[in-house]
């Protein structure tokens, strides 16, 4: 990794002066973010990192003094061309030609693995990760509320996979429960087999709305209870209706997932764990963890003093299981089946309590691996409306973003060249949705705005796509760059250096996202890269430049496009080549 070789070189010089092993110093050497002020160094070493174990707190003045003293003891060499002290840091500037040569070679050589092969990841063991995400309720149209879980889970799975971990993507469907009793009765009364085949989820939604009007009626309630009991008892006719609902729902979901560029290794669901949930209740009883309340429900005591001040209900009074019981059964089953190292659940933050209880109960049952379970939670999206009003279904949003994007593209001069404008509008529109969603902390709620999401300038997904397409057409126009004969002395302008410095930081950004599973670090990095590329595109023309200069610039733009595409794919965006 480009940054890696420079970090090692700086660490080895520091280690001689500080008398510390270089590997202890590497993690305290970081690439300096590009500044609009331009003349920033390439790397900085934090003084606080070597004195944090010594006496007390150091004042800013002390740190600055120590940085100055250390800087004076270091010397420039063939790698480092300048050393200076900053507030609590020692700053290193890399030999400019070496910087250009190393970065371009590394991006070229590593391709889609650029940044991933960094020594920042060398100590991270390769693991098996199970990621459960999306998880809509079958027999209902794909609700907009499941969009965040789908794109966040997809990002986490992509990131884990790119970093060399084995990933199992699970879609845990809401496919069991009393609502299927109601839907079964509704279908017997209002169902139409032809409509079910042609647009299953729309038809089931209509049936559900109709039967819900009658849901207060005692007779309907009884029929729904009876139907669900038949399901629980594995009655053939009831099961075949339910199975049809499930199969048709999954078919329609797969079509929508394809539009989102998302796939799953396993479609699971609550229905799989009916019997296993009963086994879990028996295990809880055998371990003395299941307690009965006066109402006859089964609870697990989670209080520290064991005084029932905090409990989790795991069984109804009639002995049937609840959602959490089925989740317990699913977690145990997945461990038996996949022997995973980490399991990540991606849902909205309203379920935080549920997962706290789930992990606590697993621990009480003696499963130490519960500590390796993680809940990645996210906030709510507000104000997502289509032109027709408040939006409920994801497909309406996907259609809306595509049609708005198509309209925007048609009104600009360039889009006439696009081979498949509808397909392009779909990909650019999805980028707009994803970037607007990923810009902040996942746990924050945010206000959705079409105007903001679809701007072609500014910090949007449209701008990332536009930058990628523009760089691609530059390569198409001037032929592909060849790295072999690049004269790096032609890349010394400040705007070229800024791009190179930014490319240098990519591994640190990936590392940060891998630590906290937040996509915002990568989003922010790619937006800055696109802004730097836009400036460089203006000030460093390829057309009309001397051949050596043109070739060097073409290489720089190729490297930029390559890293931009890698980052976009990680986020779940398909880069477009024309728009």
C-alpha positions as MATLAB code, in Angstrom:
seq = 'XXXXXXXXXXXXXXXXXXXXXXXXXXXXXXXXXXXXXXXXXXXXXXXXXXXXXXXXXXXXXXXXXXXXXXXXXXXXXXXXXXXXXXXXXXXXXXXXXXXXXXXXXXXXXXXXXXXXXXXXXXXXXXXXXXXXXXXXXXXXXXXXXXXXXXXXXXXXXXXXXXXXXXXXXXXXXXXXXXXXXXXXXXXXXXXXXXXXXXXXXXXXXXXXXXXXXXXXXXXXXXXXXXXXXXXXXXXXXXXXXXXXXXXXXXXXXXXXXXXXXXXXXXXXXXXXXXXXXXXXXXXXXXXXXXXXXXXXXXXXXXXXXXXXXXXXXXXXXXXXXXXXXXXXXXXXXXXXXXXXXXXXXXXXXXXXXXXXXXXXXXXXXXXXXXXXXXXXXXXXXXXXXXXXXXXXXXXXXXXXXXXXXXXXXXXXXXXXXXXXXXXXXXXXXXXXXXXXXXXXXXXXXXXXXXXXXXXXXXXXXXXXXXXXXXXXXXXXXXXXXXXXXXXXXXXXXXXXXXXXXXXXXXXXXXXXXXXXXXXXXXXXXXXXXXXXXXXXXXXXXXXXXXXXXXXXXXXXXXXXXXXXXXXXXXXXXXXXXXX';
ca = [
       0.000    0.000    0.000;
       1.351    3.436   -0.989;
       0.698    5.027    2.396;
       2.063    1.899    4.082;
       5.537    2.144    2.572;
       5.741    5.817    3.583;
       4.470    5.123    7.110;
       7.047    2.344    7.518;
       9.848    4.587    6.311;
       8.847    7.373    8.747;
       8.383    4.851   11.601;
      11.813    3.376   11.045;
      13.445    6.820   11.327;
      11.382    7.690   14.427;
      12.212    4.353   16.052;
      15.960    5.035   15.928;
      15.551    8.413   17.626;
      12.885    7.365   20.131;
      14.301    3.908   20.796;
      10.884    2.286   20.286;
       9.965   -0.585   17.921;
       8.661    0.813   14.580;
       5.478   -1.320   14.695;
       4.423    0.534   17.873;
       4.730    3.849   16.048;
       2.961    3.066   12.754;
      -0.565    3.497   14.128;
       0.296    7.009   15.344;
       1.382    8.131   11.864;
      -1.555    9.295    9.800;
      -2.063   10.959    6.424;
      -2.972   14.629    6.719;
      -6.399   15.582    5.317;
      -6.120   17.832    2.266;
      -6.664   21.479    3.137;
      -7.924   24.316    0.973;
      -4.843   26.199    2.198;
      -2.953   23.752   -0.007;
       0.528   23.488    1.463;
      -0.096   20.715    3.970;
       2.389   17.993    4.792;
       1.558   14.398    3.809;
       1.829   12.650    7.182;
       1.779   13.621   10.824;
       3.024   11.825   13.896;
       1.131   12.478   17.131;
       3.407   13.275   20.086;
       0.669   12.437   22.619;
       0.773    8.791   21.484;
       4.286    8.255   22.886;
       3.795   10.031   26.186;
       0.310    8.864   27.137;
       1.798    6.283   29.490;
       4.104    8.725   31.234;
       3.323   11.202   33.991;
      -0.045   13.059   33.982;
      -1.519   15.285   31.320;
       0.687   17.367   29.105;
      -0.256   20.913   28.245;
      -0.549   21.956   24.596;
       2.603   24.037   25.124;
       4.561   21.002   26.375;
       3.389   18.923   23.420;
       4.388   21.624   20.963;
       7.805   21.931   22.582;
       8.326   18.169   22.468;
       7.248   18.115   18.810;
       9.822   20.807   18.017;
      12.577   18.954   19.873;
      11.748   15.695   18.082;
      11.565   17.380   14.662;
      15.060   18.811   15.205;
      16.492   15.335   15.836;
      15.079   13.905   12.588;
      16.602   14.221    9.143;
      15.285   14.331    5.612;
      16.207   11.420    3.342;
      15.324   10.031   -0.083;
      11.683    9.524    1.036;
      11.031   12.538    3.272;
      11.812   15.949    1.776;
      10.693   18.199    4.676;
      10.044   17.836    8.433;
       8.311   20.431   10.612;
       6.608   20.679   14.003;
       2.915   21.468   14.394;
       0.676   21.712   17.478;
       1.543   18.395   19.137;
       2.577   16.743   15.868;
       5.650   16.245   13.746;
       4.792   16.728   10.062;
       6.463   14.916    7.162;
       6.389   15.903    3.509;
       7.178   13.122    1.044;
       9.480   13.655   -1.929;
       7.003   14.918   -4.536;
       8.049   12.685   -7.452;
       8.184    9.635   -5.210;
       4.682   10.473   -3.904;
       3.248   10.606   -7.435;
       5.065    7.487   -8.612;
       4.191    5.365   -5.554;
       0.511    6.341   -5.379;
      -0.137    5.834   -9.097;
       1.716    2.503   -9.167;
      -0.148    1.237   -6.132;
      -3.617    2.193   -7.428;
      -2.732    0.630  -10.777;
      -1.355   -2.566   -9.276;
      -4.024   -3.176   -6.615;
      -7.051   -2.151   -8.709;
     -10.223   -2.973   -6.797;
      -8.130   -3.982   -3.766;
      -6.453   -0.590   -3.388;
      -6.551    0.411    0.286;
      -7.536   -3.080    1.405;
      -4.028   -4.518    1.291;
      -2.798   -1.892    3.760;
      -0.860   -2.947    6.871;
      -3.639   -1.270    8.861;
      -5.584   -4.489    8.235;
      -2.683   -6.928    8.548;
      -3.379   -7.752   12.212;
      -7.132   -8.172   11.646;
      -7.948  -11.888   11.570;
     -10.110  -13.081    8.650;
     -13.485  -13.968   10.122;
     -16.908  -15.307    9.256;
     -19.612  -12.682    9.635;
     -23.358  -13.199    9.507;
     -25.253  -10.019    8.595;
     -29.033  -10.011    9.045;
     -30.684   -7.111    7.252;
     -33.729   -5.849    5.343;
     -36.194   -8.401    6.849;
     -39.555   -7.175    5.500;
     -42.904   -8.729    6.489;
     -44.174  -11.061    3.795;
     -47.551  -10.575    2.135;
     -47.061   -6.814    2.503;
     -45.608   -4.482   -0.100;
     -41.999   -3.551    0.580;
     -42.355   -0.673    3.017;
     -40.102    2.368    2.721;
     -39.101    1.778    6.350;
     -37.073   -1.245    5.205;
     -34.963    0.788    2.766;
     -32.457    1.908    5.416;
     -31.966   -1.591    6.806;
     -31.442   -2.877    3.249;
     -28.836   -0.337    2.117;
     -27.015   -0.159    5.485;
     -26.853   -3.969    5.768;
     -25.662   -4.206    2.178;
     -22.881   -1.678    2.876;
     -21.715   -3.581    5.988;
     -21.740   -6.905    4.109;
     -19.834   -5.326    1.167;
     -17.238   -3.809    3.495;
     -16.670   -7.080    5.369;
     -16.379   -9.004    2.083;
     -13.925   -6.517    0.524;
     -11.732   -6.798    3.645;
     -11.483  -10.545    3.078;
     -14.026  -11.827    5.600;
     -16.466  -14.572    4.714;
     -19.956  -13.050    4.766;
     -23.372  -14.713    5.009;
     -26.186  -12.297    4.092;
     -29.459  -13.320    5.745;
     -32.919  -11.916    5.111;
     -34.997  -12.878    8.168;
     -38.572  -12.462    6.987;
     -41.552  -11.607    9.162;
     -43.499  -14.620    7.897;
     -45.367  -15.877   10.989;
     -47.856  -14.596   13.521;
     -51.517  -13.805   14.059;
     -51.695  -11.437   11.058;
     -51.459  -14.509    8.797;
     -54.588  -15.874   10.421;
     -56.335  -12.648    9.478;
     -54.863  -12.625    5.955;
     -55.776  -16.287    5.416;
     -59.412  -15.588    6.329;
     -59.328  -12.408    4.213;
     -58.067  -14.294    1.184;
     -60.785  -16.931    1.558;
     -63.361  -14.092    1.545;
     -61.919  -11.477   -0.853;
     -59.018  -13.211   -2.623;
     -58.628  -13.581   -6.368;
     -56.142  -16.154   -7.680;
     -55.561  -14.300  -10.966;
     -54.782  -10.997   -9.198;
     -52.563  -12.885   -6.749;
     -50.470  -14.198   -9.651;
     -50.239  -10.915  -11.567;
     -49.427   -8.503   -8.711;
     -49.225  -10.521   -5.495;
     -48.215   -7.908   -2.955;
     -50.607   -5.258   -4.236;
     -53.487   -7.765   -4.134;
     -52.596   -9.078   -0.649;
     -52.343   -5.487    0.551;
     -55.883   -4.815   -0.753;
     -57.168   -8.022    0.894;
     -55.501   -7.037    4.172;
     -57.116   -3.580    4.092;
     -60.557   -5.139    3.483;
     -60.307   -7.813    6.187;
     -58.902   -5.266    8.649;
     -62.170   -3.342    8.442;
     -63.902   -6.474    9.722;
     -61.154   -7.325   12.239;
     -63.141   -5.909   15.182;
     -65.967   -8.323   14.487;
     -65.914  -11.215   17.027;
     -66.659  -13.829   14.358;
     -63.754  -12.598   12.151;
     -61.438  -12.627   15.174;
     -62.406  -16.214   15.916;
     -61.937  -17.304   12.276;
     -58.493  -15.647   12.180;
     -57.481  -17.382   15.416;
     -58.674  -20.706   14.037;
     -56.766  -20.206   10.780;
     -53.536  -19.379   12.624;
     -54.033  -22.367   14.933;
     -54.344  -24.535   11.817;
     -51.049  -23.079   10.595;
     -49.397  -23.894   13.928;
     -50.788  -27.424   13.726;
     -49.436  -27.788   10.174;
     -52.853  -28.139    8.493;
     -52.153  -28.840    4.809;
     -54.693  -26.477    3.258;
     -53.816  -23.535    5.531;
     -50.097  -24.154    5.001;
     -50.409  -24.244    1.230;
     -52.165  -20.834    1.191;
     -49.465  -19.422    3.504;
     -46.660  -20.995    1.409;
     -48.072  -19.380   -1.714;
     -48.105  -15.979    0.008;
     -44.484  -16.500    1.085;
     -43.138  -17.705   -2.293;
     -44.852  -14.957   -4.278;
     -43.667  -12.297   -1.795;
     -40.046  -13.447   -2.069;
     -40.257  -13.433   -5.875;
     -41.431   -9.838   -5.838;
     -38.824   -8.845   -3.238;
     -36.034  -10.360   -5.345;
     -37.146   -8.168   -8.248;
     -36.936   -5.054   -6.015;
     -33.606   -6.142   -4.511;
     -32.265   -6.476   -8.041;
     -33.141   -2.814   -8.646;
     -31.264   -1.943   -5.440;
     -28.272   -4.099   -6.445;
     -28.703   -6.255   -3.318;
     -28.603  -10.045   -2.939;
     -28.964  -12.543   -0.083;
     -27.370  -15.917    0.588;
     -30.289  -17.091    2.674;
     -33.980  -16.269    2.994;
     -34.899  -17.320    6.497;
     -37.868  -16.326    8.621;
     -39.715  -16.658   11.890;
     -41.684  -19.633   10.526;
     -38.461  -21.713   10.492;
     -38.197  -21.431   14.250;
     -41.658  -22.408   15.457;
     -40.609  -25.805   16.813;
     -37.102  -24.678   17.763;
     -38.641  -21.854   19.832;
     -40.417  -24.502   21.904;
     -37.028  -26.217   22.436;
     -35.628  -22.850   23.633;
     -38.473  -22.558   26.180;
     -37.632  -26.061   27.416;
     -33.929  -25.126   27.718;
     -34.833  -21.971   29.669;
     -36.993  -24.075   31.976;
     -34.261  -26.698   32.479;
     -31.745  -23.987   33.364;
     -34.188  -22.497   35.889;
     -34.430  -19.253   33.892;
     -38.111  -19.422   32.931;
     -40.494  -17.960   35.499;
     -44.299  -17.867   35.352;
     -46.253  -14.702   36.132;
     -49.706  -14.613   37.765;
     -51.183  -14.121   34.277;
     -49.487  -17.354   33.170;
     -46.927  -15.756   30.811;
     -43.293  -16.928   30.863;
     -40.573  -14.389   31.648;
     -36.777  -14.323   32.092;
     -35.483  -12.184   34.963;
     -32.834   -9.769   33.661;
     -32.465   -7.696   36.854;
     -29.118   -7.567   38.631;
     -30.654   -8.257   42.044;
     -32.890  -11.010   40.636;
     -35.970   -9.247   42.010;
     -37.928   -9.271   38.683;
     -37.504   -5.495   38.355;
     -36.419   -6.062   34.723;
     -37.881   -8.972   32.789;
     -38.259  -10.146   29.208;
     -41.456  -11.978   28.239;
     -40.660  -15.080   26.199;
     -43.934  -17.054   26.305;
     -47.652  -16.300   25.998;
     -50.056  -17.657   28.605;
     -51.191  -20.347   26.141;
     -47.604  -21.637   25.883;
     -46.892  -20.261   22.382;
     -43.644  -18.483   21.540;
     -43.025  -14.784   20.934;
     -40.813  -12.871   18.496;
     -37.868  -12.852   20.950;
     -38.135  -16.614   21.544;
     -37.903  -17.207   17.793;
     -34.907  -14.814   17.652;
     -33.176  -16.841   20.389;
     -33.790  -20.028   18.411;
     -32.499  -18.376   15.205;
     -29.265  -17.155   16.867;
     -28.497  -20.608   18.301;
     -29.344  -22.300   14.997;
     -27.096  -19.933   13.014;
     -24.177  -20.614   15.339;
     -24.667  -24.372   14.851;
     -25.003  -23.972   11.098;
     -22.402  -21.286   10.271;
     -19.970  -21.249   13.247;
     -19.714  -17.498   12.809;
     -17.209  -15.155   14.509;
     -19.514  -12.154   14.519;
     -23.236  -11.667   13.913;
     -24.637   -8.236   13.041;
     -28.321   -7.282   13.158;
     -29.250   -4.162   11.176;
     -32.560   -2.606   12.307;
     -33.944    0.755   13.397;
     -33.089    2.065   16.844;
     -36.580    1.400   18.257;
     -35.480   -2.254   18.534;
     -32.407   -1.543   20.688;
     -34.164   -2.827   23.806;
     -35.183   -6.034   22.078;
     -31.580   -6.817   21.098;
     -30.254   -5.934   24.555;
     -32.676   -8.503   25.980;
     -31.818  -11.041   23.285;
     -28.068  -10.837   23.973;
     -28.592  -10.866   27.757;
     -30.760  -14.008   27.646;
     -28.258  -15.806   25.386;
     -25.529  -14.973   27.917;
     -27.658  -16.250   30.830;
     -28.170  -19.474   28.851;
     -24.393  -19.897   28.877;
     -23.644  -18.842   25.292;
     -20.450  -16.788   25.593;
     -20.608  -15.991   21.890;
     -23.483  -13.577   22.677;
     -20.717  -10.982   23.231;
     -19.865  -11.262   19.543;
     -23.404  -10.291   18.508;
     -23.888   -6.678   17.521;
     -26.915   -4.499   16.830;
     -26.233   -1.741   14.288;
     -29.131    0.668   14.693;
     -30.253    3.572   12.567;
     -32.604    6.524   12.876;
     -35.778    7.335   10.968;
     -36.189    9.055    7.616;
     -38.776   11.805    7.705;
     -40.643   13.614    4.964;
     -40.229   11.144    2.101;
     -43.140   12.087   -0.162;
     -43.759   11.429   -3.844;
     -45.644   13.876   -6.070;
     -48.808   11.994   -5.140;
     -48.273   12.552   -1.420;
     -46.941   10.621    1.593;
     -45.011    7.566    0.460;
     -45.383    4.135    1.972;
     -43.873    1.739   -0.548;
     -40.263    1.516   -1.635;
     -41.066    0.833   -5.264;
     -42.913    4.162   -5.511;
     -39.761    5.916   -4.296;
     -37.540    4.045   -6.775;
     -39.907    4.932   -9.639;
     -40.110    8.539   -8.489;
     -36.348    9.024   -8.194;
     -35.865    7.437  -11.620;
     -38.466    9.652  -13.304;
     -37.190   12.847  -11.621;
     -33.626   11.956  -12.624;
     -34.688   11.206  -16.189;
     -36.398   14.594  -16.334;
     -33.243   16.327  -15.043;
     -31.060   14.474  -17.547;
     -33.382   15.282  -20.475;
     -33.289   18.974  -19.628;
     -29.461   19.067  -19.786;
     -27.550   19.042  -23.066;
     -25.308   16.054  -22.366;
     -27.771   13.250  -21.689;
     -28.659   12.665  -25.349;
     -25.509   10.551  -25.752;
     -26.569    8.091  -23.037;
     -27.247    4.644  -24.494;
     -29.860    3.576  -21.973;
     -31.222    6.700  -20.274;
     -33.763    4.816  -18.104;
     -31.117    2.438  -16.733;
     -28.725    5.359  -16.144;
     -31.437    7.395  -14.388;
     -32.123    4.387  -12.137;
     -28.441    4.058  -11.102;
     -27.932    7.790  -10.612;
     -31.203    8.065   -8.692;
     -30.207    5.222   -6.381;
     -26.832    6.913   -5.768;
     -28.770   10.060   -4.786;
     -30.851    8.117   -2.236;
     -27.845    6.271   -0.791;
     -25.581    9.323   -0.397;
     -28.315   11.419    1.219;
     -28.901    8.535    3.647;
     -25.227    7.832    4.421;
     -23.939   11.380    4.910;
     -24.619   11.560    8.646;
     -24.352    9.193   11.590;
     -26.604    6.179   11.027;
     -28.247    6.621   14.426;
     -29.505   10.116   13.495;
     -32.981   10.739   12.141;
     -32.912   12.900    9.039;
     -35.270   14.949    6.907;
     -35.409   13.670    3.335;
     -35.371   16.273    0.554;
     -35.723   15.507   -3.173;
     -34.235   18.873   -4.113;
     -31.125   18.317   -2.015;
     -30.715   14.668   -3.052;
     -30.918   15.332   -6.790;
     -28.641   18.375   -7.099;
     -25.934   17.767   -9.680;
     -23.507   20.082   -7.876;
     -22.781   19.868   -4.176;
     -22.426   16.891   -1.887;
     -24.765   14.432   -3.583;
     -24.786   11.004   -5.182;
     -25.581   12.688   -8.498;
     -22.310   14.636   -8.229;
     -20.332   11.417   -7.583;
     -21.910    9.765  -10.638;
     -21.322   12.869  -12.751;
     -17.640   12.933  -11.713;
     -17.198    9.251  -12.543;
     -18.870    9.620  -15.956;
     -16.814   12.731  -16.740;
     -13.500   11.013  -15.884;
     -14.559    7.970  -17.902;
     -15.297   10.070  -20.986;
     -11.926   11.799  -20.572;
     -10.234    8.396  -20.874;
     -12.462    7.446  -23.813;
     -11.544   10.671  -25.601;
      -7.784   10.506  -25.099;
      -7.191    6.769  -25.063;
      -6.399    4.735  -21.974;
      -3.536    5.903  -19.827;
      -0.392    3.769  -19.700;
       1.556    3.797  -16.466;
       4.836    2.450  -17.867;
       6.008    5.661  -19.496;
       4.660    8.254  -17.073;
       6.921   11.165  -16.286;
       5.910   11.990  -12.695;
       7.806   15.281  -12.728;
       4.822   16.510  -14.801;
       2.527   16.121  -11.773;
       3.915   18.776   -9.459;
       1.130   21.392   -9.626;
      -0.670   21.997   -6.303;
      -3.960   20.617   -7.704;
      -2.258   17.380   -8.787;
      -0.540   17.050   -5.393;
      -3.871   17.551   -3.581;
      -5.439   14.640   -5.483;
      -2.409   12.424   -4.790;
      -2.439   13.313   -1.082;
      -6.125   12.451   -0.894;
      -5.634    9.107   -2.676;
      -2.956    8.368   -0.076;
      -5.560    8.494    2.748;
      -7.986    5.907    1.351;
      -6.759    3.005    3.508;
      -7.200    5.048    6.714;
     -10.774    5.918    5.746;
     -11.574    2.263    5.032;
     -10.021    1.324    8.363;
     -12.126    3.878   10.216;
     -15.347    2.604    8.612;
     -14.367   -0.984    9.384;
     -14.008   -0.019   13.066;
     -17.373    1.679   13.606;
     -19.333    0.378   10.555;
     -20.354    3.948    9.644;
     -20.467    4.681    5.880;
     -20.185    8.468    6.415;
     -16.349    8.352    6.455;
     -16.270    6.839    2.965;
     -19.010    9.191    1.712;
     -17.138   12.252    2.941;
     -13.878   10.936    1.390;
     -15.485   10.329   -2.026;
     -17.197   13.733   -2.084;
     -13.859   15.458   -1.348;
     -12.166   13.321   -4.027;
     -14.821   14.413   -6.543;
     -14.435   18.089   -5.639;
     -10.625   17.827   -5.969;
     -11.045   16.019   -9.302;
     -13.399   18.767  -10.560;
     -10.788   21.429   -9.768;
      -7.967   19.381  -11.329;
     -10.101   18.731  -14.421;
     -10.279   22.516  -14.935;
      -6.691   23.465  -14.102;
      -4.859   20.425  -15.520;
      -6.190   19.965  -19.064;
      -5.228   16.848  -20.998;
      -6.260   18.251  -24.367;
      -3.658   20.559  -25.882;
      -0.915   19.644  -23.366;
       2.504   18.265  -24.345;
       2.340   14.439  -24.752;
       4.304   13.683  -21.546;
       2.140   16.074  -19.512;
      -1.095   14.765  -21.071;
      -0.102   11.166  -20.344;
       0.795   11.925  -16.695;
      -2.491   13.770  -16.122;
      -4.455   10.992  -17.774;
      -2.855    8.548  -15.325;
      -3.803   10.756  -12.391;
      -7.425   10.958  -13.581;
      -7.515    7.204  -14.184;
      -6.319    6.541  -10.614;
      -8.935    8.975   -9.290;
     -11.744    7.274  -11.215;
     -10.564    3.824  -10.076;
     -10.640    4.745   -6.359;
     -13.938    6.629   -6.783;
     -15.522    3.540   -8.386;
     -14.188    1.244   -5.624;
     -15.677    3.444   -2.913;
     -19.010    3.824   -4.697;
     -19.376    0.049   -5.137;
     -18.673   -0.437   -1.431;
     -21.586    1.871   -0.629;
     -23.848   -0.134   -2.943;
     -23.718    2.281   -5.902;
     -23.104    1.136   -9.492;
     -20.904    3.785  -11.174;
     -22.200    4.990  -14.561;
     -19.916    5.701  -17.519;
     -22.253    8.123  -19.285;
     -24.860   10.578  -18.118;
];
